[in-house]
């Protein structure tokens, strides 16, 4: 069997999908987020390491603590979105390798150096951030990813253990009024791809 995603589904994920900057008040439920996670968890990471960790910001108190760490241009939309997710890398992802990469029992010990471990964790969690955004779109919702925040403050505020670093904050919901900035040009194939 050979399947290809039909054009409508491609449009939903890519051509017609936009980065939302405002949202309706329609709530985003835990069940919707779980369905998104249960889809995107199958996307690949090195050593099946899955270093992404997600904090759903639900209480007004937590929302305000988050907004205080956001850049000025990101504050209002982060305050207003129906749901905000903090996406972080777990620097100690290797502790899960005996479970997630069981056919290599020594894999946990392949990361003795913290700096290399953090680099691997952040790289693979960043891949998972991309998968998560596409998962939000696949669920018929819109995502507004942001990296404009005070990272040190945000890490301290939500991950006091020092073992995580935030990669992105993502507003999630149904697009509201004037949700889109202008669509900017994409680099074309010939500008990006070389063949050797
Ligand atoms: C990792 C990441 C960080 C981003 N940070 C911000 C941000 O801090 N503030 C903002 O308004 N948009 C931010 N964006 C949105 C991008 O500018 C937007 O996705 C891109 O221009 C494409 O827009 P389009 O989907 O509407 O074509 C970010 C996007 C990504 C993926």
Coordinates of N, CA, C and O in Angstrom, one line a residue, residues 28 36 47 100:
X28 N -9.4 25.2 24.7 CA -8.7 24.0 24.2 C -8.6 23.1 25.4 O -8.1 23.4 26.4
X36 N -3.3 15.5 20.5 CA -2.1 16.0 19.7 C -0.8 15.3 20.1 O -0.1 14.8 19.3
X47 N 18.1 8.3 18.9 CA 18.0 7.3 20.0 C 16.7 7.2 20.6 O 16.5 6.7 21.7
X100 N 13.2 3.8 26.7 CA 12.8 4.2 25.3 C 13.8 3.6 24.2 O 13.5 3.7 23.1

